[in-house]
Short mmCIF file of C-alpha atoms and ligand atoms in Angstrom, two decimals:
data_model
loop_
_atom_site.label_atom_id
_atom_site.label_comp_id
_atom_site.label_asym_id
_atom_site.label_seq_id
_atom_site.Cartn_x
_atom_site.Cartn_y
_atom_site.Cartn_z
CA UNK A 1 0.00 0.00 0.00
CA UNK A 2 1.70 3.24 -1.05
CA UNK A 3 -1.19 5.63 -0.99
CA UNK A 4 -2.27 7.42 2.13
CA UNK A 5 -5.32 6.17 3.60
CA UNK A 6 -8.04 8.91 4.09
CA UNK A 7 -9.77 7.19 6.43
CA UNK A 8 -6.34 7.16 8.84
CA UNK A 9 -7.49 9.78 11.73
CA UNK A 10 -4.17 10.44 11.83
CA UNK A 11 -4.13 11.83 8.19
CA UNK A 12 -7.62 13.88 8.17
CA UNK A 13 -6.47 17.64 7.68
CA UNK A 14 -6.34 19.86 10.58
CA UNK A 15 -6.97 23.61 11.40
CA UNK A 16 -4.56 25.00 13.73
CA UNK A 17 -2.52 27.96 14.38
CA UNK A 18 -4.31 29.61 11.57
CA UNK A 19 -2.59 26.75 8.56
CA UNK A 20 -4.22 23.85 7.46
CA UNK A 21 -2.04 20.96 8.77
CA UNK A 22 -1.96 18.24 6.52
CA UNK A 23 -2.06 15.60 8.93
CA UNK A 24 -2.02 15.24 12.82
CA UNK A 25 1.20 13.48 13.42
CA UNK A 26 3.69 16.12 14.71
CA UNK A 27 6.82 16.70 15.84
CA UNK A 28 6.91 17.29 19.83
CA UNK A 29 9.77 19.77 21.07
CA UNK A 30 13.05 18.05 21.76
CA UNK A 31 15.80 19.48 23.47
CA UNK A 32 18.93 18.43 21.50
CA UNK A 33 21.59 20.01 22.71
CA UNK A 34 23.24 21.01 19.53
CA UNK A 35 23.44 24.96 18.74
CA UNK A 36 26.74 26.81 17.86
CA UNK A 37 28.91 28.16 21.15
CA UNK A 38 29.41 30.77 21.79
CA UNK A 39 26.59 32.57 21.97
CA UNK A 40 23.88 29.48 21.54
CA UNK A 41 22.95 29.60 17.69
CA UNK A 42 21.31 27.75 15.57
CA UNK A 43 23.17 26.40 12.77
CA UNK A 44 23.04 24.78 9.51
CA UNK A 45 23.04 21.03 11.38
CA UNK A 46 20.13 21.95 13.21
CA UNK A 47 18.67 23.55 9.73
CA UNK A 48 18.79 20.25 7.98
CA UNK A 49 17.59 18.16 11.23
CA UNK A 50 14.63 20.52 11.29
CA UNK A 51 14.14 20.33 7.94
CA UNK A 52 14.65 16.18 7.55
CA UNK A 53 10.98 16.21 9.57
CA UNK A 54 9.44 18.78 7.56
CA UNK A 55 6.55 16.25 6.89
CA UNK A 56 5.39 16.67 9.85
CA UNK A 57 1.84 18.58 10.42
CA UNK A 58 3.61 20.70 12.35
CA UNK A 59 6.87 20.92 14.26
CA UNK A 60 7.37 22.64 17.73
CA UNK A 61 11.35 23.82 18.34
CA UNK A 62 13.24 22.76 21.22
CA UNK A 63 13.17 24.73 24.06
CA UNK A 64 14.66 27.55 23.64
CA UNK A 65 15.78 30.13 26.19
CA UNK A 66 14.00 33.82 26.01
CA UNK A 67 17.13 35.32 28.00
CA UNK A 68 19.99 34.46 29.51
CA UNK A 69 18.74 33.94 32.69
CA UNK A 70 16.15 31.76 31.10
CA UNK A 71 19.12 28.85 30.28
CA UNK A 72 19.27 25.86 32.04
CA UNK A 73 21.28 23.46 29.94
CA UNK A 74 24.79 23.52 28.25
CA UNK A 75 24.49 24.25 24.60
CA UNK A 76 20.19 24.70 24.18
CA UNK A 77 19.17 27.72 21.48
CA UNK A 78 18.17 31.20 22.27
CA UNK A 79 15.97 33.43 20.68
CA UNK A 80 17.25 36.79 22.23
CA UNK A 81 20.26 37.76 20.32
CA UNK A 82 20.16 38.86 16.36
CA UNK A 83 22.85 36.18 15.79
CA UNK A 84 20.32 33.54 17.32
CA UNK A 85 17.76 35.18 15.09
CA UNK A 86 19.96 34.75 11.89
CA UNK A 87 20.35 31.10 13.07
CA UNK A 88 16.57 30.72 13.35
CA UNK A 89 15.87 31.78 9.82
CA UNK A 90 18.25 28.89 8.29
CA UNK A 91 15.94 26.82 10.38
CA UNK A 92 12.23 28.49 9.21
CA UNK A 93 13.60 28.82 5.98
CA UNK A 94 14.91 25.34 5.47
CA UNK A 95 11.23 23.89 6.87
CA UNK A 96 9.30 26.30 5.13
CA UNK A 97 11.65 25.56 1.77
CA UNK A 98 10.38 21.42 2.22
CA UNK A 99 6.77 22.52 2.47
CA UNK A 100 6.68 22.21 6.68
CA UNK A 101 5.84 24.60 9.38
CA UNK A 102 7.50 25.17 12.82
CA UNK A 103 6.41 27.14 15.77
CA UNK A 104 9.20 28.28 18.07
CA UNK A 105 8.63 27.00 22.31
CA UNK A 106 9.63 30.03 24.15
CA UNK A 107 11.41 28.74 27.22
CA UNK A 108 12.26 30.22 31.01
CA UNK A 109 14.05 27.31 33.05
CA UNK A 110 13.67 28.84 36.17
CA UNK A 111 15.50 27.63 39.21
CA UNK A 112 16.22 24.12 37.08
CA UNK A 113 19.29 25.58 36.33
CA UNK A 114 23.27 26.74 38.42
CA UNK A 115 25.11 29.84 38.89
CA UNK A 116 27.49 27.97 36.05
CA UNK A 117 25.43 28.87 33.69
CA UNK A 118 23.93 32.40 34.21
CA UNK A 119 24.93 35.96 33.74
CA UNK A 120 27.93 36.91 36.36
CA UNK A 121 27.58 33.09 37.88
CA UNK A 122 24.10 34.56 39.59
CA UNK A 123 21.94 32.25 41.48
CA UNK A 124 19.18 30.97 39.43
CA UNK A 125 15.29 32.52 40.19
CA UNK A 126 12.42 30.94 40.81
CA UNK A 127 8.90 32.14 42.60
CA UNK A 128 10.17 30.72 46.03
CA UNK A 129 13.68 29.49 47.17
CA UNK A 130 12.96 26.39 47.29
CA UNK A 131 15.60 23.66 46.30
CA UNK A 132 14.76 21.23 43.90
CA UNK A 133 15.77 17.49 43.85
CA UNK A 134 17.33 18.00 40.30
CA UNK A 135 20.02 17.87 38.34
CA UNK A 136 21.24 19.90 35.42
CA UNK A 137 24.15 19.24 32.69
CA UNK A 138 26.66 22.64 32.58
CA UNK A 139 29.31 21.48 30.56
CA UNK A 140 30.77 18.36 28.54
CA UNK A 141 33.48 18.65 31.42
CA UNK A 142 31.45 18.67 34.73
CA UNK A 143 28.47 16.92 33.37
CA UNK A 144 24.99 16.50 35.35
CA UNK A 145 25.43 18.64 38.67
CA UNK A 146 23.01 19.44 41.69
CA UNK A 147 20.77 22.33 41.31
CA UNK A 148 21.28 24.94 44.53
CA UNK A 149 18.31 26.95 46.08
CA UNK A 150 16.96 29.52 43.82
CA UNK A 151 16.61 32.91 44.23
CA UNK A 152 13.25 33.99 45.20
CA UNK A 153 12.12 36.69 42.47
CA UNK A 154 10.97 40.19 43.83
CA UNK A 155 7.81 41.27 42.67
CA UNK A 156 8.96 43.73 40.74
CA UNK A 157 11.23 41.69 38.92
CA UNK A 158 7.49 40.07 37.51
CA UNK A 159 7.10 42.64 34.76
CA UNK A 160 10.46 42.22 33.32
CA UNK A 161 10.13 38.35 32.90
CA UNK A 162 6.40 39.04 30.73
CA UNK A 163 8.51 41.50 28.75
CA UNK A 164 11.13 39.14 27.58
CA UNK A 165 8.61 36.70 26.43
CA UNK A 166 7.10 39.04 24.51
CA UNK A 167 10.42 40.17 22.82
CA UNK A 168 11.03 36.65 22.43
CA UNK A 169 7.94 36.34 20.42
CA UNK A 170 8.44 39.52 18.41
CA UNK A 171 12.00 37.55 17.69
CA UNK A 172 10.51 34.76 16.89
CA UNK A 173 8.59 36.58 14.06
CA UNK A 174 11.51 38.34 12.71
CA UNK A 175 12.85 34.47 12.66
CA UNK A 176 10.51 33.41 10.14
CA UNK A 177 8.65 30.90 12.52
CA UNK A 178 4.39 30.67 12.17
CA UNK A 179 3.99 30.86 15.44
CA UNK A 180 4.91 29.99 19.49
CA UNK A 181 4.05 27.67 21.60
CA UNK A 182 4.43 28.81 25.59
CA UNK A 183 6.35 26.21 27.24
CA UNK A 184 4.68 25.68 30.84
CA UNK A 185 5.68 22.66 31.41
CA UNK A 186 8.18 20.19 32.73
CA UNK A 187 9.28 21.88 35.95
CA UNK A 188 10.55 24.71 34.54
CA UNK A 189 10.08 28.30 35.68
CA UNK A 190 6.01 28.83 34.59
CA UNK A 191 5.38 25.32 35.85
CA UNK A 192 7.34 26.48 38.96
CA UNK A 193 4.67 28.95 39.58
CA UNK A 194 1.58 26.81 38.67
CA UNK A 195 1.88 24.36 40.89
CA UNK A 196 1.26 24.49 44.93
CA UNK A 197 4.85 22.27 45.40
CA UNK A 198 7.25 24.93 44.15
CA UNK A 199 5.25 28.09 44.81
CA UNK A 200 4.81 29.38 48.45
CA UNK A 201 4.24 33.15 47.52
CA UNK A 202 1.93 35.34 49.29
CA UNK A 203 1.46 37.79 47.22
CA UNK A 204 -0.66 38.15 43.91
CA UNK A 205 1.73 34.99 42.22
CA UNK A 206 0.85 32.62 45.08
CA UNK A 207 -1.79 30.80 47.06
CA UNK A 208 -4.55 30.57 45.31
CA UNK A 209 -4.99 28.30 42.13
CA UNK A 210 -5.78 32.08 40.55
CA UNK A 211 -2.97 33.48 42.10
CA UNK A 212 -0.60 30.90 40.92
CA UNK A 213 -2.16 31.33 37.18
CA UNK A 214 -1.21 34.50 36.88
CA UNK A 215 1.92 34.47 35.23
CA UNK A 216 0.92 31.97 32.99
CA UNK A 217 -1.75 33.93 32.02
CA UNK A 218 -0.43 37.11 32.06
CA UNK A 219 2.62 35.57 29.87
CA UNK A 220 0.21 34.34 27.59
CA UNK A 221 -1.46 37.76 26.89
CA UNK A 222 1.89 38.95 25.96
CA UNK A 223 2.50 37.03 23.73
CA UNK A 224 -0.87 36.83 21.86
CA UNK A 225 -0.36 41.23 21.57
CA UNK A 226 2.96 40.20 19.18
CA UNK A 227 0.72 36.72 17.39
CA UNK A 228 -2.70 37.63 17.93
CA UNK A 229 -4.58 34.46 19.88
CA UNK A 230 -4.57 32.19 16.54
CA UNK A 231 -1.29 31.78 16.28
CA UNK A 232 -0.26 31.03 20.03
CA UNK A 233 -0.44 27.95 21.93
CA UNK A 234 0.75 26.38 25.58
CA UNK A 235 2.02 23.01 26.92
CA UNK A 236 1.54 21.82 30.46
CA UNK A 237 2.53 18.52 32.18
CA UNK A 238 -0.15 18.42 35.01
CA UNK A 239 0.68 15.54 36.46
CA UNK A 240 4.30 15.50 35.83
CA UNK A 241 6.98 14.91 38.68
CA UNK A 242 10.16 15.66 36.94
CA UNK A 243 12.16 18.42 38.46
CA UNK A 244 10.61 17.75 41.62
CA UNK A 245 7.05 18.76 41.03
CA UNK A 246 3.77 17.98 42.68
CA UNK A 247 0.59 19.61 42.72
CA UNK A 248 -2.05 19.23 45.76
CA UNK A 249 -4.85 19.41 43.29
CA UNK A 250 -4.08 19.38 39.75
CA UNK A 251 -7.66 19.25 38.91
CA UNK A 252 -8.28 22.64 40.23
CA UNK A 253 -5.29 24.35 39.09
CA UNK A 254 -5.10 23.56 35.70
CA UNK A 255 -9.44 24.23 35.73
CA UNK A 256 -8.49 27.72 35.96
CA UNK A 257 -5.51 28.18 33.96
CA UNK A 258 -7.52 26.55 31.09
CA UNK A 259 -10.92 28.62 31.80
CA UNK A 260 -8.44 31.60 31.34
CA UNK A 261 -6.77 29.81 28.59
CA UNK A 262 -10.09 29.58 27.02
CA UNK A 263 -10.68 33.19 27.38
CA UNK A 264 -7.78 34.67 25.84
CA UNK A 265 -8.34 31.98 22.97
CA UNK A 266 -4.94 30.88 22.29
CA UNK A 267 -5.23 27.98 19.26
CA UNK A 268 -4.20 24.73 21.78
CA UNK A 269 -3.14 23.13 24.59
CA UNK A 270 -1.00 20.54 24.32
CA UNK A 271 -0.77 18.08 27.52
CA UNK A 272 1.85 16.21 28.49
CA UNK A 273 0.01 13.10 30.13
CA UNK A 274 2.48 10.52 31.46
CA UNK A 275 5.29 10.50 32.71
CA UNK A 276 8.90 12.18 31.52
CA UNK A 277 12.22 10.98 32.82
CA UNK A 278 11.31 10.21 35.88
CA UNK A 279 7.72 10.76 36.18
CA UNK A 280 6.20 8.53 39.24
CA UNK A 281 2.67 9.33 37.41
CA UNK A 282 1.05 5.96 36.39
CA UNK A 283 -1.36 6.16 33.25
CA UNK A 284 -2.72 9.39 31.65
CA UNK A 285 -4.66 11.53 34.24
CA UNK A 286 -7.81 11.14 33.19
CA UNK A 287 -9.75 13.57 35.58
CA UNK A 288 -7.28 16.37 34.90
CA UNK A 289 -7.94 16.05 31.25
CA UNK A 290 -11.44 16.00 31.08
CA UNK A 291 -11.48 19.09 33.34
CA UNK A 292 -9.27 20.76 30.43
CA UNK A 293 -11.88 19.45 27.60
CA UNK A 294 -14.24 20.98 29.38
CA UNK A 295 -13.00 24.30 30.57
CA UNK A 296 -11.39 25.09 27.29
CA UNK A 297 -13.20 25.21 23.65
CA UNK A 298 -9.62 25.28 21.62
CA UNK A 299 -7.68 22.37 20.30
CA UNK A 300 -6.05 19.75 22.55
CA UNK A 301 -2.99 18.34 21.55
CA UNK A 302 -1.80 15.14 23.45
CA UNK A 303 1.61 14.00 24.15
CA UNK A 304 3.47 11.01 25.79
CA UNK A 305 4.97 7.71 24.84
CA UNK A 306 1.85 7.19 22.22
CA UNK A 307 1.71 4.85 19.75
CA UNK A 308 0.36 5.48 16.22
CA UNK A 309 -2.57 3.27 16.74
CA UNK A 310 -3.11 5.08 20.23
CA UNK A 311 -3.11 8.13 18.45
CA UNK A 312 -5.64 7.05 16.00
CA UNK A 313 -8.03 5.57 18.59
CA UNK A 314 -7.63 9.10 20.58
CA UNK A 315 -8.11 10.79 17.41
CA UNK A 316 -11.18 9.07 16.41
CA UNK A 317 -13.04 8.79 19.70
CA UNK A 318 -12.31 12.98 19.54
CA UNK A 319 -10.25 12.85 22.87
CA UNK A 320 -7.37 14.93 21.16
CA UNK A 321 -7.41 16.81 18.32
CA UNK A 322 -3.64 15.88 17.13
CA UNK A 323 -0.61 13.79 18.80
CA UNK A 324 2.79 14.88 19.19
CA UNK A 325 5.89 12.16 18.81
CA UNK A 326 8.88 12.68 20.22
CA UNK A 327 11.37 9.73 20.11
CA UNK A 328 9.79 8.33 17.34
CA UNK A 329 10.74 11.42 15.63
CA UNK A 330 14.00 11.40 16.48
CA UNK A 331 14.51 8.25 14.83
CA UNK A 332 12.20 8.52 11.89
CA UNK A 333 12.49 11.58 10.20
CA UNK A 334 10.07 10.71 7.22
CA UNK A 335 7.35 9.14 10.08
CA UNK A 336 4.23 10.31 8.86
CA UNK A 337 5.20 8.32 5.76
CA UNK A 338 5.71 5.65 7.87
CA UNK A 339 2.75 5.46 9.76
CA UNK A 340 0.92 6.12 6.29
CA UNK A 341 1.97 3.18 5.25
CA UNK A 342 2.38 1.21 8.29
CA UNK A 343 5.96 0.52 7.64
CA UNK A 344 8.19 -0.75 10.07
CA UNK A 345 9.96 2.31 12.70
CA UNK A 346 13.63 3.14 13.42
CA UNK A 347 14.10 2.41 17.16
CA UNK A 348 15.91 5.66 18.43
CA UNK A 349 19.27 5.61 20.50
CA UNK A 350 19.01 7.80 24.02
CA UNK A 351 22.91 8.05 24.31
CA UNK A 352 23.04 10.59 21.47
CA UNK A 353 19.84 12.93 22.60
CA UNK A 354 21.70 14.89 24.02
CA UNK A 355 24.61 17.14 22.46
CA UNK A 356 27.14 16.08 19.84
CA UNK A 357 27.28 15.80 15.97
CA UNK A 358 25.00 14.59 13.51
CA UNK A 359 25.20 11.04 14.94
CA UNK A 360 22.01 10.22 16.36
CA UNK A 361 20.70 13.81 14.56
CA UNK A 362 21.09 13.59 11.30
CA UNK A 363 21.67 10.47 10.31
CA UNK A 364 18.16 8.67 10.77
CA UNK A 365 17.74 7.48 7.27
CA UNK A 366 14.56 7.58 5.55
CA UNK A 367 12.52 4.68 4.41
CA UNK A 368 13.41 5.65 0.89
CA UNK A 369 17.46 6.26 1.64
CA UNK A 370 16.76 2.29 3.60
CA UNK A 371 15.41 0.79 0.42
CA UNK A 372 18.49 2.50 -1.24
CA UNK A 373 20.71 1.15 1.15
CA UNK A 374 20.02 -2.44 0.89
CA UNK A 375 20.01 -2.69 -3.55
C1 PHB B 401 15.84 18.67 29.06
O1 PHB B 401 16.71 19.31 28.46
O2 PHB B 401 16.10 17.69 29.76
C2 PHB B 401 14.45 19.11 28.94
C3 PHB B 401 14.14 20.30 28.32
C4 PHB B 401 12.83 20.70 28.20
C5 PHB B 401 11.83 19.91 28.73
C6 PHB B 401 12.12 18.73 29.34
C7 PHB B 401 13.44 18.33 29.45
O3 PHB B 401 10.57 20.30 28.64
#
């Protein structure tokens, strides 16, 4: 069978972010590790890695840090300075150029990251100084490392932090990219101030499930003034644990941040339901989910560990409206293809994730490139 199947869920046409995505397999954000030093550009590796997946519906960046403060890895993209903004548009172009489309994940680490790392070896911020059980990779010398306490930020500091997201996503346009996508997930510093475990303010960022929405929200707003509301969309991870995160009542929380979600209208949510590195969460969090569905009228993307025939029956019984893949990205570049056709899937190889060369980046071949391979 060489034809796509029209009657795949996975390949009916999709609305979203104001494009018509061909199909609903896309490409989940993936830290790689792999931009140019110094300064944390993009470069013409990452240009052709983007641009291998261009098939996708749609491809969300890797993280990628909205200041310097905002870094919490050795050798992850930024989108603050013009040269990362030059390096940006070799990746838009090169997607756009193979008929894809990319958003760019705007990305504030938060306290998940060391003094190694920041401007004048500061102490990294988060809403309260409280120390997570985490670790974070600074160089290919020192490796993984403990993360200290965090600085608690001042109030006043608030402002500042909604302003560089929104000159990340006026950046992000000059870039070339069709959109963002908020990342407020995964522990990092707008997670930090959703949920009850890593947020003991007492001021108007803390306490209630409002309170703690704020930023979010506020973040959100921002962001939608540079994209307008069709072109902007969020991830969470409600029931994630890694980088030390808990809840005490996910259900409520992430009720209001999607009611407000809902009424700034931001195109989707996209939910990371199980678990990540680490994750004690068992299954996909059911009651958190449906209180998203409910609360907010936009599209819901869903992400974790699925498989394309989970995807399909998720698609079809209109629990999601799309599925991102992340490993099985990494490993197939030409997946939709794949799954088209139900051919047979790369496995993917976790030692090279993270930093290094076009091993275990670029070299995935295609189905096509395999067939070539083997006459
Ligand atoms: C990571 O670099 O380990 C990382 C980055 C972003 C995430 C999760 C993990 O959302």
């Amino acid at each position: 069978m060489n034809h796509q199947d029209r009657e795949d869920p996975l390949f009916r046409s999709l609305e979203l972010v104001a494009m018509t995505l061909p199909n609903r397999v896309l490409m989940a954000p993936l830290t790689r590790s792999r931009s140019s030093q110094p300064g944390d550009i993009p470069n013409e590796l990452n240009a052709l890695y983007y641009r291998q997946r261009a098939s996708a519906g749609l491809i969300i960046s890797e993280a990628t840090q909205i200041s310097p403060q905002g870094k919490g890895y050795a050798f992850t993209p930024g989108i603050y300075s013009h040269e990362q903004v030059l390096g940006w548009r070799k990746v838009t172009d090169a997607v756009h150029a193979a008929g894809g489309r990319i958003l760019a994940q705007l990305w504030h680490v938060g306290r998940i990251s060391h003094p190694a790392l920041q401007p004048d070896g500061a102490l990294p911020v988060a809403p309260s100084a409280i120390k997570p059980k985490a670790q974070t990779y600074i160089s290919a010398d020192s490796g993984m490392v403990e993360i200290p306490e965090p600085r608690a930020l001042e109030i006043g500091e608030i402002p500042g932090i909604v302003m560089q997201y929104r000159q990340a996503a006026e950046n992000a346009k000059a870039a070339g990219f069709d959109g963002v996508e908020i990342h407020a997930a995964n522990g990092y510093l707008i997670d930090q101030f959703l949920r009850s475990g890593s947020n003991r303010r007492s001021d108007d960022y803390g306490g209630s499930a409002e309170n703690r929405c704020r930023l979010a929200l506020e973040i959100t707003e921002a962001v939608i003034e540079v994209w307008g509301h069709e072109r902007v969309g969020i991830r969470v991870s409600p029931s994630g644990s890694f980088n030390d995160m808990h809840d005490d009542d996910p259900v409520e929380t992430y009720g209001v941040l999607a009611r407000g979600l809902d009424r700034l209208g931001i195109a989707f949510i996209e939910v990371v339901e199980d678990s990540f590195q680490g994750n004690e969460a068992v299954g996909r969090p059911e009651q958190v989910i449906d209180t998203i569905r409910s609360s907010y009228k936009g599209r819901y993307i869903a992400n974790g560990g699925y498989t394309a025939d989970e995807a399909r029956q998720r698609i079809d019984a209109g629990r999601a409206d799309a599925v991102t893949f992340g490993r099985l990205f990494i490993a197939n570049p030409d997946l939709p293809q794949r799954l088209a056709q139900h051919a047979p899937l790369d496995k993917w190889d976790d030692s090279t994730f993270y930093g290094g060369n076009e091993q275990g980046y670029t070299d995935y071949p295609t189905l096509e490139e395999v067939g070539k391979r083997a006459t």
